[in-house]
Tab-separated table of N, CA, C and O in Angstrom:
chain	number	residue	atom	x	y	z
A	202	MET	N	86.137	94.934	114.928
A	202	MET	CA	85.995	96.141	115.695
A	202	MET	C	86.966	97.202	115.184
A	202	MET	O	88.116	96.909	114.897
A	203	LYS	N	86.492	98.429	115.093
A	203	LYS	CA	87.348	99.505	114.612
A	203	LYS	C	88.379	99.882	115.661
A	203	LYS	O	88.137	99.758	116.851
A	204	LYS	N	89.520	100.378	115.191
A	204	LYS	CA	90.626	100.714	116.077
A	204	LYS	C	90.286	101.819	117.070
A	204	LYS	O	90.931	101.957	118.082
A	205	ASN	N	89.288	102.626	116.782
A	205	ASN	CA	88.952	103.735	117.674
A	205	ASN	C	87.609	103.510	118.356
A	205	ASN	O	86.897	104.461	118.654
A	206	GLY	N	87.263	102.267	118.612
A	206	GLY	CA	86.048	101.943	119.338
A	206	GLY	C	84.774	102.261	118.576
A	206	GLY	O	83.723	102.435	119.176
A	207	GLY	N	84.839	102.360	117.263
A	207	GLY	CA	83.659	102.642	116.457
A	207	GLY	C	83.405	104.117	116.230
A	207	GLY	O	82.513	104.487	115.477
A	208	ASP	N	84.174	104.987	116.866
A	208	ASP	CA	84.007	106.424	116.679
A	208	ASP	C	84.643	106.802	115.345
A	208	ASP	O	85.825	106.593	115.133
A	209	THR	N	83.852	107.335	114.446
A	209	THR	CA	84.361	107.676	113.116
A	209	THR	C	84.849	109.116	113.020
A	209	THR	O	85.255	109.549	111.956
A	210	ARG	N	84.812	109.859	114.109
A	210	ARG	CA	85.283	111.244	114.084
A	210	ARG	C	86.799	111.264	114.226
A	210	ARG	O	87.342	110.997	115.292
A	211	THR	N	87.466	111.551	113.148
A	211	THR	CA	88.920	111.582	113.152
A	211	THR	C	89.399	112.902	112.556
A	211	THR	O	88.657	113.603	111.880
A	212	VAL	N	90.650	113.208	112.823
A	212	VAL	CA	91.320	114.319	112.165
A	212	VAL	C	92.471	113.739	111.365
A	212	VAL	O	92.992	112.662	111.675
A	213	HIS	N	92.834	114.464	110.331
A	213	HIS	CA	93.895	114.006	109.451
A	213	HIS	C	95.105	114.912	109.637
A	213	HIS	O	95.005	116.124	109.497
A	214	LEU	N	96.238	114.310	109.963
A	214	LEU	CA	97.466	115.048	110.207
A	214	LEU	C	98.449	114.770	109.078
A	214	LEU	O	98.668	113.621	108.704
A	215	ILE	N	99.020	115.846	108.549
A	215	ILE	CA	100.029	115.768	107.487
A	215	ILE	C	101.321	116.385	108.012
A	215	ILE	O	101.302	117.428	108.661
A	216	ASN	N	102.438	115.757	107.693
A	216	ASN	CA	103.761	116.256	108.043
A	216	ASN	C	104.312	117.009	106.834
A	216	ASN	O	104.512	116.428	105.764
A	217	GLU	N	104.545	118.315	106.992
A	217	GLU	CA	105.030	119.133	105.881
A	217	GLU	C	106.365	118.630	105.339
A	217	GLU	O	106.626	118.702	104.141
A	218	GLN	N	107.210	118.066	106.207
A	218	GLN	CA	108.504	117.547	105.749
A	218	GLN	C	108.330	116.304	104.878
A	218	GLN	O	109.107	116.084	103.948
A	219	THR	N	107.309	115.507	105.151
A	219	THR	CA	107.022	114.349	104.298
A	219	THR	C	106.588	114.827	102.918
A	219	THR	O	107.038	114.293	101.898
A	220	VAL	N	105.739	115.823	102.875
A	220	VAL	CA	105.291	116.380	101.585
A	220	VAL	C	106.495	116.912	100.809
A	220	VAL	O	106.617	116.676	99.601
A	221	LYS	N	107.416	117.590	101.491
A	221	LYS	CA	108.617	118.112	100.823
A	221	LYS	C	109.483	116.973	100.290
A	221	LYS	O	110.058	117.078	99.211
A	222	ASP	N	109.568	115.871	101.036
A	222	ASP	CA	110.339	114.713	100.582
A	222	ASP	C	109.720	114.132	99.312
A	222	ASP	O	110.433	113.786	98.365
A	223	VAL	N	108.401	114.049	99.285
A	223	VAL	CA	107.707	113.552	98.093
A	223	VAL	C	107.958	114.492	96.916
A	223	VAL	O	108.265	114.042	95.811
A	224	GLU	N	107.851	115.795	97.144
A	224	GLU	CA	108.105	116.785	96.092
A	224	GLU	C	109.480	116.583	95.465
A	224	GLU	O	109.613	116.581	94.236
A	225	GLU	N	110.492	116.447	96.324
A	225	GLU	CA	111.859	116.288	95.831
A	225	GLU	C	112.011	115.030	94.988
A	225	GLU	O	112.677	115.036	93.961
A	226	LYS	N	111.376	113.952	95.424
A	226	LYS	CA	111.531	112.667	94.741
A	226	LYS	C	110.794	112.641	93.394
A	226	LYS	O	111.309	112.102	92.421
A	227	ILE	N	109.588	113.242	93.342
A	227	ILE	CA	108.808	113.170	92.102
A	227	ILE	C	109.031	114.375	91.190
A	227	ILE	O	108.613	114.364	90.038
A	228	GLY	N	109.658	115.440	91.729
A	228	GLY	CA	109.957	116.613	90.909
A	228	GLY	C	108.750	117.489	90.607
A	228	GLY	O	108.740	118.201	89.601
A	229	ILE	N	107.740	117.437	91.454
A	229	ILE	CA	106.526	118.232	91.263
A	229	ILE	C	106.221	118.944	92.571
A	229	ILE	O	106.245	118.326	93.641
A	230	SER	N	105.933	120.242	92.494
A	230	SER	CA	105.588	121.012	93.681
A	230	SER	C	104.208	120.583	94.186
A	230	SER	O	103.256	120.471	93.408
A	231	LEU	N	104.109	120.323	95.490
A	231	LEU	CA	102.850	119.886	96.093
A	231	LEU	C	102.481	120.787	97.263
A	231	LEU	O	103.306	121.026	98.144
A	232	ASN	N	101.261	121.243	97.286
A	232	ASN	CA	100.748	122.006	98.412
A	232	ASN	C	100.176	120.994	99.408
A	232	ASN	O	99.373	120.144	99.026
A	233	PRO	N	100.567	121.062	100.690
A	233	PRO	CA	100.034	120.098	101.673
A	233	PRO	C	98.505	120.088	101.736
A	233	PRO	O	97.911	119.073	102.094
A	234	ILE	N	97.858	121.177	101.352
A	234	ILE	CA	96.391	121.259	101.354
A	234	ILE	C	95.788	120.217	100.408
A	234	ILE	O	94.671	119.760	100.602
A	235	ARG	N	96.541	119.820	99.394
A	235	ARG	CA	96.085	118.792	98.450
A	235	ARG	C	95.633	117.529	99.190
A	235	ARG	O	94.741	116.810	98.747
A	236	PHE	N	96.229	117.249	100.340
A	236	PHE	CA	95.963	116.018	101.081
A	236	PHE	C	94.850	116.166	102.115
A	236	PHE	O	94.642	115.293	102.940
A	237	ARG	N	94.144	117.291	102.078
A	237	ARG	CA	92.962	117.571	102.915
A	237	ARG	C	93.220	117.358	104.409
A	237	ARG	O	92.456	116.673	105.093
A	238	PRO	N	94.299	117.974	104.932
A	238	PRO	CA	94.593	117.797	106.362
A	238	PRO	C	93.746	118.699	107.244
A	238	PRO	O	93.294	119.763	106.829
A	239	ASN	N	93.561	118.259	108.475
A	239	ASN	CA	93.022	119.121	109.520
A	239	ASN	C	94.167	119.791	110.265
A	239	ASN	O	94.015	120.894	110.786
A	240	ILE	N	95.306	119.090	110.324
A	240	ILE	CA	96.481	119.581	111.040
A	240	ILE	C	97.703	119.365	110.156
A	240	ILE	O	97.892	118.283	109.597
A	241	ILE	N	98.534	120.411	110.031
A	241	ILE	CA	99.810	120.305	109.319
A	241	ILE	C	100.906	120.569	110.343
A	241	ILE	O	100.890	121.593	111.020
A	242	VAL	N	101.845	119.626	110.480
A	242	VAL	CA	102.974	119.811	111.394
A	242	VAL	C	104.241	120.034	110.589
A	242	VAL	O	104.366	119.588	109.455
A	243	ASP	N	105.170	120.746	111.212
A	243	ASP	CA	106.469	120.998	110.609
A	243	ASP	C	107.506	120.690	111.686
A	243	ASP	O	107.162	120.386	112.824
A	244	ASN	N	108.743	120.763	111.331
A	244	ASN	CA	109.838	120.480	112.269
A	244	ASN	C	109.797	119.048	112.785
A	244	ASN	O	110.142	118.777	113.929
A	245	LEU	N	109.336	118.153	111.950
A	245	LEU	CA	109.314	116.730	112.259
A	245	LEU	C	109.962	116.024	111.074
A	245	LEU	O	109.632	116.324	109.919
A	246	GLU	N	110.874	115.132	111.338
A	246	GLU	CA	111.558	114.394	110.278
A	246	GLU	C	110.538	113.772	109.320
A	246	GLU	O	109.493	113.272	109.750
A	247	ALA	N	110.837	113.804	108.031
A	247	ALA	CA	109.947	113.221	107.027
A	247	ALA	C	109.630	111.770	107.370
A	247	ALA	O	110.509	111.011	107.784
A	248	TRP	N	108.371	111.412	107.253
A	248	TRP	CA	107.827	110.078	107.460
A	248	TRP	C	107.809	109.641	108.935
A	248	TRP	O	107.331	108.565	109.250
A	249	LYS	N	108.274	110.471	109.838
A	249	LYS	CA	108.313	110.131	111.268
A	249	LYS	C	106.917	109.907	111.839
A	249	LYS	O	106.739	109.148	112.794
A	250	GLU	N	105.911	110.549	111.237
A	250	GLU	CA	104.542	110.420	111.735
A	250	GLU	C	104.059	108.974	111.731
A	250	GLU	O	103.229	108.594	112.550
A	251	PHE	N	104.580	108.153	110.836
A	251	PHE	CA	104.174	106.747	110.791
A	251	PHE	C	104.594	105.995	112.061
A	251	PHE	O	103.975	105.011	112.430
A	252	ASP	N	105.633	106.467	112.721
A	252	ASP	CA	106.086	105.838	113.963
A	252	ASP	C	105.110	106.056	115.120
A	252	ASP	O	105.221	105.407	116.149
A	253	PHE	N	104.188	106.991	114.959
A	253	PHE	CA	103.256	107.336	116.031
A	253	PHE	C	101.982	106.497	116.031
A	253	PHE	O	101.173	106.598	116.949
A	254	VAL	N	101.788	105.652	115.010
A	254	VAL	CA	100.577	104.826	114.947
A	254	VAL	C	100.506	103.951	116.195
A	254	VAL	O	101.484	103.304	116.576
A	255	GLY	N	99.349	103.989	116.858
A	255	GLY	CA	99.141	103.232	118.080
A	255	GLY	C	99.553	103.987	119.338
A	255	GLY	O	99.396	103.475	120.441
A	256	LYS	N	100.052	105.196	119.164
A	256	LYS	CA	100.507	105.989	120.312
A	256	LYS	C	99.627	107.226	120.483
A	256	LYS	O	98.739	107.492	119.689
A	257	ARG	N	99.904	107.963	121.526
A	257	ARG	CA	99.199	109.225	121.796
A	257	ARG	C	100.180	110.383	121.624
A	257	ARG	O	101.339	110.274	122.021
A	258	LEU	N	99.664	111.449	121.052
A	258	LEU	CA	100.464	112.665	120.874
A	258	LEU	C	99.799	113.808	121.623
A	258	LEU	O	98.569	113.871	121.693
A	259	ARG	N	100.596	114.702	122.121
A	259	ARG	CA	100.059	115.921	122.720
A	259	ARG	C	100.644	117.087	121.941
A	259	ARG	O	101.862	117.226	121.840
A	260	ILE	N	99.774	117.895	121.373
A	260	ILE	CA	100.189	119.084	120.640
A	260	ILE	C	99.946	120.281	121.547
A	260	ILE	O	98.836	120.488	122.039
A	261	VAL	N	100.994	121.048	121.766
A	261	VAL	CA	100.918	122.213	122.643
A	261	VAL	C	101.275	123.441	121.818
A	261	VAL	O	102.266	123.437	121.080
A	262	LYS	N	100.446	124.487	121.940
A	262	LYS	CA	100.698	125.712	121.196
A	262	LYS	C	100.525	126.907	122.114
A	262	LYS	O	99.527	127.011	122.837
A	263	GLN	N	101.493	127.790	122.059
A	263	GLN	CA	101.427	129.044	122.810
A	263	GLN	C	100.665	130.039	121.941
A	263	GLN	O	101.064	130.324	120.818
A	264	GLY	N	99.567	130.558	122.448
A	264	GLY	CA	98.777	131.524	121.705
A	264	GLY	C	99.379	132.913	121.764
A	264	GLY	O	100.250	133.194	122.591
A	265	THR	N	98.934	133.791	120.887
A	265	THR	CA	99.416	135.169	120.897
A	265	THR	C	99.004	135.884	122.181
A	265	THR	O	99.611	136.877	122.564
A	266	ASP	N	97.982	135.369	122.858
A	266	ASP	CA	97.544	135.938	124.135
A	266	ASP	C	98.325	135.332	125.311
A	266	ASP	O	97.985	135.556	126.468
A	267	HIS	N	99.369	134.562	125.013
A	267	HIS	CA	100.251	133.912	125.987
A	267	HIS	C	99.574	132.768	126.753
A	267	HIS	O	100.138	132.261	127.715
A	268	ASN	N	98.397	132.379	126.347
A	268	ASN	CA	97.753	131.203	126.916
A	268	ASN	C	98.222	129.973	126.162
A	268	ASN	O	98.395	130.008	124.945
A	269	THR	N	98.407	128.892	126.876
A	269	THR	CA	98.830	127.647	126.258
A	269	THR	C	97.602	126.803	125.952
A	269	THR	O	96.719	126.652	126.780
A	270	ARG	N	97.566	126.276	124.740
A	270	ARG	CA	96.481	125.396	124.337
A	270	ARG	C	97.087	124.044	123.986
A	270	ARG	O	98.165	123.977	123.418
A	271	GLN	N	96.372	122.982	124.344
A	271	GLN	CA	96.882	121.661	124.011
A	271	GLN	C	95.742	120.729	123.647
A	271	GLN	O	94.607	120.919	124.054
A	272	ILE	N	96.111	119.744	122.868
A	272	ILE	CA	95.154	118.743	122.434
A	272	ILE	C	95.880	117.399	122.456
A	272	ILE	O	97.070	117.325	122.153
A	273	GLU	N	95.177	116.349	122.846
A	273	GLU	CA	95.773	115.015	122.835
A	273	GLU	C	95.127	114.217	121.710
A	273	GLU	O	93.902	114.219	121.553
A	274	LEU	N	95.964	113.562	120.929
A	274	LEU	CA	95.509	112.761	119.802
A	274	LEU	C	95.913	111.309	119.994
A	274	LEU	O	97.041	111.020	120.399
A	275	LYS	N	95.016	110.409	119.688
A	275	LYS	CA	95.327	108.982	119.633
A	275	LYS	C	95.523	108.663	118.153
A	275	LYS	O	94.602	108.823	117.342
A	276	VAL	N	96.719	108.248	117.782
A	276	VAL	CA	97.035	107.990	116.380
A	276	VAL	C	96.527	106.605	116.010
A	276	VAL	O	96.948	105.599	116.580
A	277	LEU	N	95.598	106.579	115.059
A	277	LEU	CA	94.899	105.343	114.703
A	277	LEU	C	95.570	104.560	113.579
A	277	LEU	O	95.723	103.344	113.674
A	278	SER	N	95.930	105.261	112.498
A	278	SER	CA	96.463	104.545	111.342
A	278	SER	C	97.114	105.500	110.354
A	278	SER	O	96.903	106.715	110.423
A	279	ARG	N	97.887	104.916	109.445
A	279	ARG	CA	98.399	105.693	108.316
A	279	ARG	C	97.226	105.941	107.379
A	279	ARG	O	96.257	105.181	107.379
A	280	THR	N	97.338	106.976	106.561
A	280	THR	CA	96.265	107.324	105.626
A	280	THR	C	96.597	106.799	104.239
A	280	THR	O	97.590	107.221	103.639
A	281	VAL	N	95.776	105.889	103.741
A	281	VAL	CA	95.953	105.420	102.370
A	281	VAL	C	95.423	106.515	101.448
A	281	VAL	O	94.366	107.098	101.698
A	282	ARG	N	96.178	106.831	100.417
A	282	ARG	CA	95.801	107.908	99.521
A	282	ARG	C	94.984	107.371	98.355
A	282	ARG	O	95.284	106.312	97.798
A	283	CYS	N	93.954	108.110	98.008
A	283	CYS	CA	93.081	107.733	96.901
A	283	CYS	C	93.337	108.667	95.722
A	283	CYS	O	94.095	109.630	95.824
A	284	ALA	N	92.685	108.402	94.620
A	284	ALA	CA	92.860	109.215	93.413
A	284	ALA	C	92.407	110.654	93.612
A	284	ALA	O	92.859	111.556	92.908
A	285	GLY	N	91.529	110.900	94.601
A	285	GLY	CA	91.018	112.251	94.835
A	285	GLY	C	92.090	113.281	95.112
A	285	GLY	O	91.939	114.451	94.755
A	286	VAL	N	93.192	112.884	95.756
A	286	VAL	CA	94.258	113.843	96.049
A	286	VAL	C	95.125	114.108	94.826
A	286	VAL	O	96.051	114.910	94.892
A	287	GLY	N	94.804	113.463	93.730
A	287	GLY	CA	95.519	113.715	92.481
A	287	GLY	C	95.159	115.053	91.866
A	287	GLY	O	95.861	115.559	90.999
A	288	ILE	N	94.080	115.653	92.347
A	288	ILE	CA	93.645	116.956	91.838
A	288	ILE	C	94.068	118.032	92.820
A	288	ILE	O	93.735	117.985	94.000
A	289	ASP	N	94.804	119.013	92.328
A	289	ASP	CA	95.266	120.127	93.150
A	289	ASP	C	94.082	121.051	93.421
A	289	ASP	O	93.481	121.582	92.483
A	290	PRO	N	93.698	121.269	94.708
A	290	PRO	CA	92.537	122.112	95.006
A	290	PRO	C	92.732	123.578	94.614
A	290	PRO	O	91.759	124.296	94.424
A	291	THR	N	93.986	124.019	94.463
A	291	THR	CA	94.231	125.402	94.057
A	291	THR	C	94.281	125.560	92.543
A	291	THR	O	94.179	126.666	92.038
A	292	ASP	N	94.439	124.460	91.825
A	292	ASP	CA	94.446	124.479	90.352
A	292	ASP	C	94.000	123.107	89.854
A	292	ASP	O	94.822	122.218	89.634
A	293	PRO	N	92.679	122.927	89.674
A	293	PRO	CA	92.140	121.611	89.276
A	293	PRO	C	92.654	121.072	87.945
A	293	PRO	O	92.461	119.906	87.645
A	294	THR	N	93.352	121.901	87.159
A	294	THR	CA	93.906	121.392	85.899
A	294	THR	C	95.176	120.582	86.140
A	294	THR	O	95.617	119.854	85.258
A	295	LYS	N	95.773	120.718	87.330
A	295	LYS	CA	96.989	119.967	87.666
A	295	LYS	C	96.593	118.635	88.290
A	295	LYS	O	96.260	118.555	89.460
A	296	LYS	N	96.641	117.579	87.490
A	296	LYS	CA	96.262	116.240	87.962
A	296	LYS	C	97.469	115.311	87.887
A	296	LYS	O	98.167	115.276	86.879
A	297	ILE	N	97.688	114.563	88.965
A	297	ILE	CA	98.745	113.560	88.992
A	297	ILE	C	98.236	112.360	89.776
A	297	ILE	O	97.310	112.478	90.566
A	298	ASP	N	98.837	111.214	89.537
A	298	ASP	CA	98.429	109.987	90.225
A	298	ASP	C	99.267	109.808	91.492
A	298	ASP	O	100.311	109.166	91.488
A	299	ILE	N	98.796	110.419	92.578
A	299	ILE	CA	99.534	110.395	93.849
A	299	ILE	C	99.740	108.970	94.371
A	299	ILE	O	100.874	108.606	94.718
A	300	PRO	N	98.699	108.119	94.455
A	300	PRO	CA	98.949	106.762	94.977
A	300	PRO	C	100.020	106.005	94.184
A	300	PRO	O	100.881	105.351	94.766
A	301	GLN	N	99.982	106.135	92.862
A	301	GLN	CA	100.958	105.447	92.022
A	301	GLN	C	102.361	106.006	92.255
A	301	GLN	O	103.327	105.253	92.386
A	302	LEU	N	102.473	107.336	92.357
A	302	LEU	CA	103.776	107.956	92.583
A	302	LEU	C	104.337	107.591	93.953
A	302	LEU	O	105.541	107.339	94.091
A	303	LEU	N	103.485	107.559	94.966
A	303	LEU	CA	103.947	107.166	96.299
A	303	LEU	C	104.453	105.722	96.291
A	303	LEU	O	105.520	105.427	96.834
A	304	SER	N	103.693	104.832	95.680
A	304	SER	CA	104.086	103.415	95.637
A	304	SER	C	105.377	103.222	94.844
A	304	SER	O	106.225	102.400	95.222
A	305	LYS	N	105.534	103.993	93.776
A	305	LYS	CA	106.728	103.865	92.935
A	305	LYS	C	107.973	104.407	93.628
A	305	LYS	O	109.015	103.753	93.653
A	306	HIS	N	107.885	105.613	94.187
A	306	HIS	CA	109.054	106.282	94.751
A	306	HIS	C	109.302	105.964	96.226
A	306	HIS	O	110.404	106.183	96.727
A	307	PHE	N	108.280	105.467	96.912
A	307	PHE	CA	108.405	105.134	98.329
A	307	PHE	C	107.783	103.765	98.593
A	307	PHE	O	106.814	103.647	99.333
A	308	PRO	N	108.334	102.706	97.984
A	308	PRO	CA	107.736	101.374	98.144
A	308	PRO	C	107.690	100.903	99.598
A	308	PRO	O	106.829	100.105	99.966
A	309	GLU	N	108.575	101.436	100.421
A	309	GLU	CA	108.575	101.060	101.840
A	309	GLU	C	107.354	101.607	102.574
A	309	GLU	O	107.003	101.130	103.649
A	310	HIS	N	106.685	102.591	101.995
A	310	HIS	CA	105.491	103.186	102.601
A	310	HIS	C	104.214	102.882	101.827
A	310	HIS	O	103.124	103.043	102.352
A	311	GLY	N	104.364	102.467	100.565
A	311	GLY	CA	103.176	102.202	99.745
A	311	GLY	C	102.401	103.480	99.466
A	311	GLY	O	102.965	104.562	99.521
A	312	PRO	N	101.106	103.351	99.211
A	312	PRO	CA	100.319	104.535	98.835
A	312	PRO	C	99.810	105.326	100.049
A	312	PRO	O	98.685	105.812	100.067
A	313	TYR	N	100.642	105.436	101.087
A	313	TYR	CA	100.230	106.096	102.329
A	313	TYR	C	100.935	107.434	102.499
A	313	TYR	O	102.129	107.567	102.199
A	314	LEU	N	100.185	108.419	103.001
A	314	LEU	CA	100.749	109.717	103.342
A	314	LEU	C	99.813	110.378	104.336
A	314	LEU	O	98.635	110.578	104.038
A	315	GLY	N	100.306	110.669	105.534
A	315	GLY	CA	99.500	111.255	106.586
A	315	GLY	C	99.041	110.188	107.572
A	315	GLY	O	99.249	108.986	107.354
A	316	ILE	N	98.423	110.667	108.664
A	316	ILE	CA	97.903	109.745	109.670
A	316	ILE	C	96.521	110.217	110.140
A	316	ILE	O	96.229	111.412	110.148
A	317	TYR	N	95.687	109.264	110.506
A	317	TYR	CA	94.385	109.538	111.094
A	317	TYR	C	94.509	109.484	112.604
A	317	TYR	O	95.144	108.579	113.148
A	318	CYS	N	93.871	110.453	113.260
A	318	CYS	CA	93.927	110.536	114.718
A	318	CYS	C	92.540	110.796	115.279
A	318	CYS	O	91.707	111.446	114.650
A	319	ALA	N	92.308	110.311	116.487
A	319	ALA	CA	91.101	110.634	117.237
A	319	ALA	C	91.497	111.617	118.331
A	319	ALA	O	92.566	111.479	118.926
A	320	ILE	N	90.645	112.595	118.553
A	320	ILE	CA	90.936	113.602	119.591
A	320	ILE	C	90.508	113.052	120.945
A	320	ILE	O	89.447	112.510	121.080
């Protein structure tokens, strides 16, 4: 049985601080868009998103119209990275092996970056 009751509709959340940590370690500038996120968070300690697997998150945002908007996410799993994210969507000539670099520089996390969530 799937962790989200068989519902395959998920969103992908990326932590900008995790991407910055990867950049520093591998010495290559990375745009978080490379990882095809639906949501990018900041002001969260690098890799902290992995601690949320199996938990629920509530994201609250104050709109410019002063209305508060919120969404609740059930964090399903870490995101295993495939070769597809090795191609930079802003410059397809920039190719790198992201899964290999993650496994090499962050063996405690393996080839994972980001988390899958159900709304």
